[in-house]
Coordinates of C-alpha atoms in Angstrom, one line a residue:
M3 CA 34.4 -14.7 -25.4
W4 CA 36.4 -17.5 -23.8
L5 CA 36.7 -16.3 -20.1
V6 CA 39.4 -17.7 -18.5
G7 CA 41.5 -17.3 -15.3
A8 CA 38.6 -16.4 -12.7
T9 CA 37.0 -18.1 -9.6
V10 CA 33.7 -19.3 -10.4
I11 CA 31.4 -19.0 -8.1
D12 CA 27.7 -20.9 -10.1
G13 CA 24.8 -19.2 -8.2
T14 CA 24.2 -22.7 -7.3
G15 CA 25.0 -23.1 -3.6
A16 CA 28.2 -25.1 -5.1
D17 CA 31.9 -24.6 -3.8
P18 CA 33.6 -22.1 -6.0
V19 CA 35.5 -23.2 -8.4
P20 CA 39.7 -22.0 -9.5
R21 CA 40.9 -20.7 -12.5
Q22 CA 37.4 -22.4 -14.4
A23 CA 36.9 -21.5 -18.2
I24 CA 33.4 -20.1 -19.9
L25 CA 32.8 -19.6 -22.8
V26 CA 29.6 -17.2 -24.0
E27 CA 28.7 -18.1 -27.7
D28 CA 25.5 -16.0 -29.6
G29 CA 24.8 -14.7 -25.6
R30 CA 24.3 -18.0 -23.9
I31 CA 26.8 -20.2 -21.6
T32 CA 27.2 -23.0 -24.4
A33 CA 30.4 -24.9 -22.0
L34 CA 32.4 -24.4 -18.5
G35 CA 36.0 -25.9 -19.1
G36 CA 37.4 -27.8 -22.0
T37 CA 39.5 -25.9 -24.7
P38 CA 38.3 -22.9 -26.5
P39 CA 37.2 -22.8 -30.2
A40 CA 39.1 -21.5 -33.0
G41 CA 38.9 -17.8 -32.9
A42 CA 37.2 -17.1 -29.8
E43 CA 37.8 -13.5 -28.4
V44 CA 40.2 -14.6 -25.2
V45 CA 39.4 -12.4 -22.2
D46 CA 41.6 -12.7 -19.3
L47 CA 40.1 -12.5 -15.3
A48 CA 42.6 -14.2 -13.7
G49 CA 42.8 -13.1 -10.1
L50 CA 38.8 -12.3 -10.5
V51 CA 35.9 -13.7 -9.1
V52 CA 33.1 -14.3 -11.5
T53 CA 29.3 -14.8 -10.7
P54 CA 25.8 -14.8 -12.0
G55 CA 24.5 -11.1 -13.1
L56 CA 22.8 -10.0 -9.3
I57 CA 19.4 -10.1 -9.5
D58 CA 17.3 -6.9 -7.7
A59 CA 14.0 -8.4 -7.3
H60 CA 12.0 -5.1 -5.0
V61 CA 14.0 -1.8 -6.9
H62 CA 11.3 0.9 -7.8
L63 CA 13.0 3.4 -11.3
G64 CA 10.2 5.3 -11.4
L65 CA 11.1 6.4 -7.3
S66 CA 14.4 7.5 -8.5
S67 CA 14.1 11.0 -7.8
D68 CA 13.1 13.7 -4.5
V69 CA 10.2 11.9 -3.7
D70 CA 8.3 14.7 -2.7
K71 CA 9.8 17.0 -5.5
L72 CA 8.0 14.0 -7.8
T73 CA 4.6 12.8 -5.5
T74 CA 3.3 15.7 -3.5
T75 CA 5.1 18.8 -4.6
R76 CA 5.7 18.3 -8.5
Q77 CA 8.3 20.7 -8.8
L78 CA 10.1 18.3 -11.4
S79 CA 9.7 18.3 -15.2
V80 CA 9.4 14.6 -17.3
A81 CA 12.9 15.3 -18.4
E82 CA 14.1 15.8 -15.7
L83 CA 12.3 12.2 -14.3
A84 CA 13.7 11.0 -16.7
A85 CA 16.8 11.7 -16.5
D86 CA 16.7 10.5 -13.0
M87 CA 15.5 7.3 -14.1
F88 CA 18.1 6.8 -16.6
A89 CA 21.4 7.5 -14.3
N90 CA 19.6 4.9 -12.7
C91 CA 19.5 2.4 -15.1
R92 CA 23.5 3.0 -15.8
Q93 CA 24.2 2.7 -12.2
T94 CA 22.6 0.0 -11.3
L95 CA 23.7 -1.9 -14.1
E96 CA 26.6 -1.0 -13.3
S97 CA 26.9 -2.3 -10.1
G98 CA 26.4 -5.8 -11.3
F99 CA 22.5 -6.3 -11.4
T100 CA 22.1 -7.0 -14.8
T101 CA 18.3 -8.2 -14.0
V102 CA 15.6 -6.3 -11.4
R103 CA 11.9 -6.9 -10.9
D104 CA 10.8 -3.3 -10.5
T105 CA 7.6 -3.3 -7.9
G106 CA 5.4 0.0 -8.9
G107 CA 6.2 2.9 -10.6
V108 CA 7.2 2.5 -14.1
D109 CA 5.6 1.0 -17.4
Q110 CA 6.6 -0.4 -20.8
G111 CA 7.7 2.5 -21.9
I112 CA 10.7 2.9 -19.8
E113 CA 11.6 -1.2 -19.5
R114 CA 11.3 -1.3 -23.3
T115 CA 13.8 1.1 -23.9
V116 CA 16.5 -0.3 -22.2
A117 CA 15.5 -3.7 -23.4
S118 CA 15.9 -2.0 -27.2
G119 CA 20.1 -1.0 -26.2
K120 CA 19.0 3.0 -26.2
L121 CA 19.9 3.4 -23.2
P122 CA 22.0 1.3 -20.6
G123 CA 20.9 -0.7 -17.8
P124 CA 19.3 -4.3 -16.5
R125 CA 16.5 -6.3 -17.8
I126 CA 13.6 -5.0 -16.1
I127 CA 10.2 -7.0 -14.5
H128 CA 8.0 -4.8 -14.1
C129 CA 3.9 -4.7 -12.5
G130 CA 3.1 -1.3 -13.4
P131 CA 1.0 0.9 -10.9
I132 CA 0.5 -0.8 -7.9
L133 CA -3.1 -1.5 -7.1
A134 CA -3.7 0.6 -3.7
Q135 CA -6.8 1.7 -1.7
T136 CA -7.9 4.6 -0.9
G137 CA -5.4 6.2 1.9
G138 CA -3.6 2.9 1.5
H139 CA 0.4 2.6 1.2
G140 CA 1.3 3.4 -2.5
Y141 CA -0.8 6.7 -2.7
L142 CA 1.9 9.6 -1.7
G143 CA -0.4 12.6 -3.0
A144 CA -0.7 15.4 -0.8
D145 CA -3.2 15.4 1.7
W146 CA -5.3 17.7 -0.1
D147 CA -5.7 16.0 -3.4
S148 CA -8.0 14.3 -4.9
A149 CA -8.2 11.1 -6.3
E150 CA -8.5 12.6 -9.8
D151 CA -6.3 14.9 -8.8
W152 CA -3.3 11.6 -8.3
D153 CA -4.3 9.8 -12.0
S154 CA -3.5 13.0 -13.4
R155 CA 0.3 12.4 -11.9
Q156 CA 0.7 9.8 -14.3
I157 CA 3.1 10.4 -17.4
P158 CA 2.9 7.4 -19.9
G159 CA 5.1 5.5 -20.9
L160 CA 7.6 6.7 -18.1
V161 CA 6.1 7.0 -14.6
S162 CA 2.7 5.3 -13.0
L163 CA 3.1 4.4 -9.5
S164 CA -0.2 3.0 -8.0
L165 CA -3.9 2.6 -9.4
V166 CA -6.5 3.9 -6.7
S167 CA -8.2 0.0 -6.9
D168 CA -11.6 0.4 -4.4
G169 CA -14.1 -3.3 -4.7
P170 CA -13.7 -6.2 -6.9
D171 CA -14.5 -4.3 -9.8
A172 CA -11.4 -1.7 -9.8
V173 CA -9.7 -3.5 -8.7
R174 CA -10.1 -6.2 -11.6
R175 CA -10.3 -2.7 -14.3
N176 CA -7.0 -1.8 -13.2
A177 CA -5.5 -5.6 -12.8
R178 CA -6.4 -5.4 -16.8
E179 CA -5.2 -1.8 -16.9
A180 CA -1.8 -2.3 -15.7
F181 CA -1.0 -5.1 -18.3
R182 CA -2.5 -3.0 -20.9
R183 CA 0.5 -0.9 -20.2
G184 CA 2.7 -4.3 -20.2
A185 CA 2.8 -5.6 -16.3
M186 CA 4.8 -9.3 -16.0
F187 CA 3.0 -9.4 -12.7
L188 CA 0.7 -7.5 -10.3
K189 CA 1.6 -5.9 -6.8
M190 CA -1.2 -5.2 -4.0
C191 CA -0.4 -2.9 -0.9
V192 CA -2.2 -5.5 2.0
T193 CA -0.6 -3.6 5.0
G194 CA -0.2 0.4 5.7
G195 CA 3.8 1.2 4.4
V196 CA 6.8 2.6 6.3
V197 CA 6.8 5.0 3.0
S198 CA 3.5 6.3 3.8
R199 CA 1.2 8.9 5.1
H200 CA -2.0 8.2 5.8
D201 CA -1.6 4.6 7.6
K202 CA 0.4 2.6 10.3
L203 CA 2.1 -0.2 9.5
S204 CA -0.4 -2.2 11.9
D205 CA -3.0 -1.4 9.3
T206 CA -4.5 -4.4 6.6
Q207 CA -5.7 -2.8 3.8
F208 CA -7.7 -5.1 1.0
T209 CA -10.1 -7.4 1.4
H210 CA -10.0 -10.9 0.3
D211 CA -12.3 -11.1 -2.4
E212 CA -10.5 -7.7 -3.9
V213 CA -7.2 -9.8 -3.5
A214 CA -8.7 -12.6 -5.3
A215 CA -10.0 -10.5 -7.8
A216 CA -6.7 -9.2 -8.4
V217 CA -4.7 -13.1 -8.5
A218 CA -7.9 -14.8 -11.1
E219 CA -6.4 -11.5 -13.7
A220 CA -3.1 -12.7 -12.8
E221 CA -3.4 -16.2 -13.8
A222 CA -5.6 -16.2 -16.7
R223 CA -2.1 -14.1 -18.1
G224 CA 0.4 -17.1 -16.6
T225 CA 1.1 -14.8 -13.9
Y226 CA 1.2 -14.3 -10.5
V227 CA 0.2 -11.3 -7.6
T228 CA 2.8 -10.6 -5.0
V229 CA 1.7 -8.2 -2.1
H230 CA 3.7 -5.8 0.8
A231 CA 3.0 -6.8 3.8
H232 CA 4.3 -5.7 7.0
N233 CA 1.9 -7.4 9.6
N234 CA 0.6 -10.9 9.3
A235 CA -3.1 -10.3 9.4
G236 CA -2.9 -8.2 5.7
L237 CA -0.3 -11.1 4.6
R238 CA -2.6 -14.2 5.5
M239 CA -5.3 -13.0 4.2
A240 CA -3.4 -12.2 1.0
V241 CA -2.0 -15.9 0.9
E242 CA -4.8 -17.4 1.9
A243 CA -6.8 -15.3 -1.5
G244 CA -3.6 -17.0 -3.5
A245 CA -0.3 -14.1 -3.5
K246 CA 2.7 -16.0 -4.4
C247 CA 4.7 -13.7 -3.1
V248 CA 5.4 -11.4 -0.3
E249 CA 7.6 -8.1 0.1
H250 CA 9.5 -7.3 3.1
G251 CA 7.3 -10.1 5.6
S252 CA 8.2 -7.6 8.7
A253 CA 6.0 -10.1 11.5
V254 CA 6.7 -13.1 9.4
D255 CA 6.7 -15.7 12.7
E256 CA 7.1 -19.9 12.4
E257 CA 3.1 -20.0 12.0
T258 CA 2.7 -17.4 9.3
A259 CA 6.2 -19.5 7.5
E260 CA 4.3 -22.7 7.6
L261 CA 1.7 -20.9 6.1
M262 CA 3.6 -19.7 2.7
A263 CA 5.1 -22.5 2.4
G264 CA 2.5 -24.6 2.2
H265 CA 0.6 -22.5 -0.4
G266 CA 4.4 -22.4 -2.4
V267 CA 4.6 -18.7 -1.2
A268 CA 7.9 -16.9 -1.6
L269 CA 9.3 -13.9 0.8
V270 CA 11.3 -11.3 -0.7
P271 CA 13.1 -9.0 2.2
T272 CA 14.2 -5.3 1.8
L273 CA 16.6 -4.6 4.3
A274 CA 18.7 -2.0 2.7
V275 CA 15.9 0.6 2.4
A276 CA 14.5 0.4 6.4
H277 CA 18.8 1.3 7.4
A278 CA 19.1 3.9 4.8
L279 CA 15.1 5.5 5.6
R280 CA 16.3 5.0 9.5
A281 CA 19.5 7.1 8.8
D282 CA 18.3 9.8 7.0
A283 CA 14.9 10.1 5.0
T284 CA 15.6 13.4 3.8
E285 CA 18.3 11.8 1.5
A286 CA 15.2 9.9 -0.2
G287 CA 13.6 13.6 -0.5
L288 CA 10.9 12.4 2.1
P289 CA 10.3 14.1 5.6
P290 CA 12.1 13.1 8.8
E291 CA 9.6 11.7 10.7
I292 CA 9.6 8.9 7.9
G293 CA 12.5 7.4 9.8
A294 CA 10.7 6.8 13.1
R295 CA 8.3 5.1 11.2
V296 CA 10.8 1.6 10.6
G297 CA 10.2 1.0 14.3
N298 CA 11.0 -3.0 14.3
V299 CA 11.3 -3.6 10.7
I300 CA 14.8 -4.1 10.2
D301 CA 14.9 -6.7 13.2
G302 CA 11.3 -8.4 12.6
Q303 CA 13.2 -9.3 9.0
A304 CA 15.9 -11.1 10.5
A305 CA 13.3 -12.7 12.4
A306 CA 11.4 -13.5 9.2
I307 CA 14.2 -14.7 7.2
R308 CA 15.0 -17.0 9.9
A309 CA 11.8 -18.5 10.1
A310 CA 11.6 -18.6 6.2
R311 CA 14.6 -20.7 5.6
A312 CA 13.5 -23.1 8.8
A313 CA 9.9 -23.4 7.0
G314 CA 11.1 -23.8 3.4
V315 CA 10.4 -20.9 2.2
L316 CA 12.3 -19.8 -0.9
I317 CA 13.6 -16.1 -0.2
G318 CA 14.4 -13.4 -2.3
S319 CA 16.3 -10.4 -2.0
G320 CA 15.3 -7.1 -3.0
S321 CA 16.9 -3.7 -1.8
D322 CA 13.5 -1.5 -2.5
Y323 CA 15.4 1.8 -2.4
V324 CA 13.5 5.5 -3.2
G325 CA 15.2 8.5 -4.6
P326 CA 18.2 10.2 -5.9
K327 CA 20.7 7.9 -4.1
Q328 CA 19.9 4.1 -5.5
E329 CA 23.6 3.7 -5.4
H330 CA 24.4 1.1 -2.8
R331 CA 22.2 -2.0 -3.9
G332 CA 25.3 -4.1 -2.5
L333 CA 24.1 -3.5 0.7
E334 CA 21.7 -5.8 0.8
L335 CA 23.8 -8.8 0.1
V336 CA 26.3 -7.5 3.1
L337 CA 22.9 -7.2 5.2
R338 CA 21.8 -10.2 4.4
S339 CA 25.4 -11.9 4.8
E340 CA 25.3 -11.0 8.1
I341 CA 21.7 -12.8 9.2
E342 CA 23.0 -16.2 7.2
S343 CA 25.6 -16.7 5.2
P344 CA 27.5 -14.5 2.3
M345 CA 27.1 -17.4 0.2
Q346 CA 23.4 -18.1 0.7
A347 CA 23.4 -13.8 0.0
L348 CA 24.8 -14.4 -3.2
V349 CA 22.3 -17.4 -3.9
S350 CA 19.3 -15.2 -3.0
A351 CA 20.6 -12.9 -5.2
T352 CA 21.0 -14.8 -8.2
R353 CA 19.3 -18.4 -8.4
D354 CA 16.4 -17.7 -5.8
N355 CA 15.7 -14.6 -7.5
A356 CA 15.8 -15.5 -10.9
R357 CA 13.2 -18.7 -9.5
V358 CA 10.7 -16.0 -8.0
L359 CA 10.9 -13.9 -10.8
R360 CA 10.1 -16.9 -12.8
I361 CA 13.0 -16.4 -15.7
D362 CA 15.3 -19.1 -13.7
E363 CA 15.2 -21.3 -16.9
E364 CA 16.9 -18.1 -18.4
V365 CA 19.2 -16.6 -15.6
G366 CA 20.2 -16.7 -12.5
T367 CA 23.3 -19.4 -12.4
I368 CA 26.6 -20.3 -14.3
E369 CA 25.3 -22.9 -16.3
P370 CA 25.6 -24.2 -20.4
G371 CA 22.3 -23.3 -21.9
K372 CA 21.9 -20.0 -19.4
I373 CA 21.7 -16.6 -20.9
A374 CA 25.6 -15.2 -20.2
D375 CA 24.5 -12.7 -17.4
L376 CA 28.0 -12.4 -15.3
T377 CA 29.3 -10.1 -12.6
V378 CA 33.3 -10.1 -12.3
F379 CA 34.3 -8.6 -8.8
G380 CA 38.1 -7.7 -7.8
A381 CA 38.1 -9.8 -4.9
D382 CA 36.2 -12.5 -2.8
P383 CA 33.1 -11.4 -1.9
L384 CA 32.5 -14.4 0.1
A385 CA 35.7 -13.5 1.6
D386 CA 34.2 -10.0 2.7
P387 CA 30.3 -9.2 1.9
R388 CA 31.3 -5.8 1.6
V389 CA 32.6 -6.5 -2.2
F390 CA 29.2 -6.6 -3.0
D391 CA 28.0 -2.7 -1.9
D392 CA 31.9 -1.3 -3.6
P393 CA 30.9 -0.5 -7.3
A394 CA 34.7 0.2 -8.2
Q395 CA 34.7 -3.7 -7.0
V396 CA 32.7 -4.8 -9.9
K397 CA 35.7 -5.2 -12.4
A398 CA 33.1 -6.1 -15.5
V399 CA 29.6 -7.1 -16.2
I400 CA 28.5 -8.8 -18.9
Q401 CA 24.4 -8.9 -20.1
G402 CA 22.9 -11.4 -22.9
G403 CA 27.5 -11.9 -23.9
R404 CA 28.0 -8.5 -24.6
V405 CA 30.8 -6.5 -21.7
V406 CA 28.6 -3.9 -20.5
K407 CA 31.6 -2.3 -18.2
D408 CA 35.1 -3.2 -18.2
I409 CA 37.7 -1.5 -15.4
R410 CA 40.2 -4.4 -15.4

């Protein structure tokens, strides 16, 4: 394919290049500019804006349905759950997100199904089930459920939200189980969370030895542990135990940011879900009081982004949506544009997210040699960041050199 006429924003932070041609061969970008080879399919993108395929570094495809009906009351069939997940995959791709990192809820079943081309969706990097402690964030069973009841709700090949793990030996065993199910990294919850029933954001969870056990298992497989963390006590413990990425980080201050930078730890803020839950948690199928738990998470994450940026921390971008309404992934870039700039929001959601996911040699920028994942906008998102969050402005999506959406 010879893509011509568009303004290209390459994801590196460099200035946009008007009327930049892109040559795609065998699923990869092979040249920028020049002349098309004989027989190339010419795709006219005049007046449009091309960016790297967007990446969402914090999704929950396994929570694509009403959360309480999925977890507490168990009112949904496997068929309904699967239908919701597959619809979410299609919607995510057509919103311009060609890659996602699933941070708890699916296993290799859905990842393989999408990768095979049997249904449309983004490239999925996943951790399998979250490692959660008894009574900790990530456990969403009813108050009267036993641990055995929670385990029985797993649907192999489709949904597996978390594995209850107490003590280093249990963490090690469940880490190995997550890898058996195809996990590409591990996730642990080291503090309380917003979508929780049995903890507070100020609670710390797991111990240094428990996190270190997971880190050892991840490193043995050439990968890493990321941690859900809303307070700095749990975050610092996890960093010192070897975790390499932090989700949310809503209390990160200058001192904590320096610690993260010194240990090469990335940060993935998640603003969109906090705004959604504060506005109306019931839309996600959660009790209305969950909204009050958002507290200072939004302002705290904004401050964390500024502190982390000043310290030189690698900062990614994640939406973290749960429930049936996940059509506004691009809102994360809008919100980040308000804190930093539209260009920085785009770089975080492309090049820097690829670095967080450790796939930056393959995707994240528009450069020769990279996989041809491209998002085509009908207007300039740098001039009006709201374009990021308007699926109707996503005029075309190219994934692996194949056109998967075209409404030009």
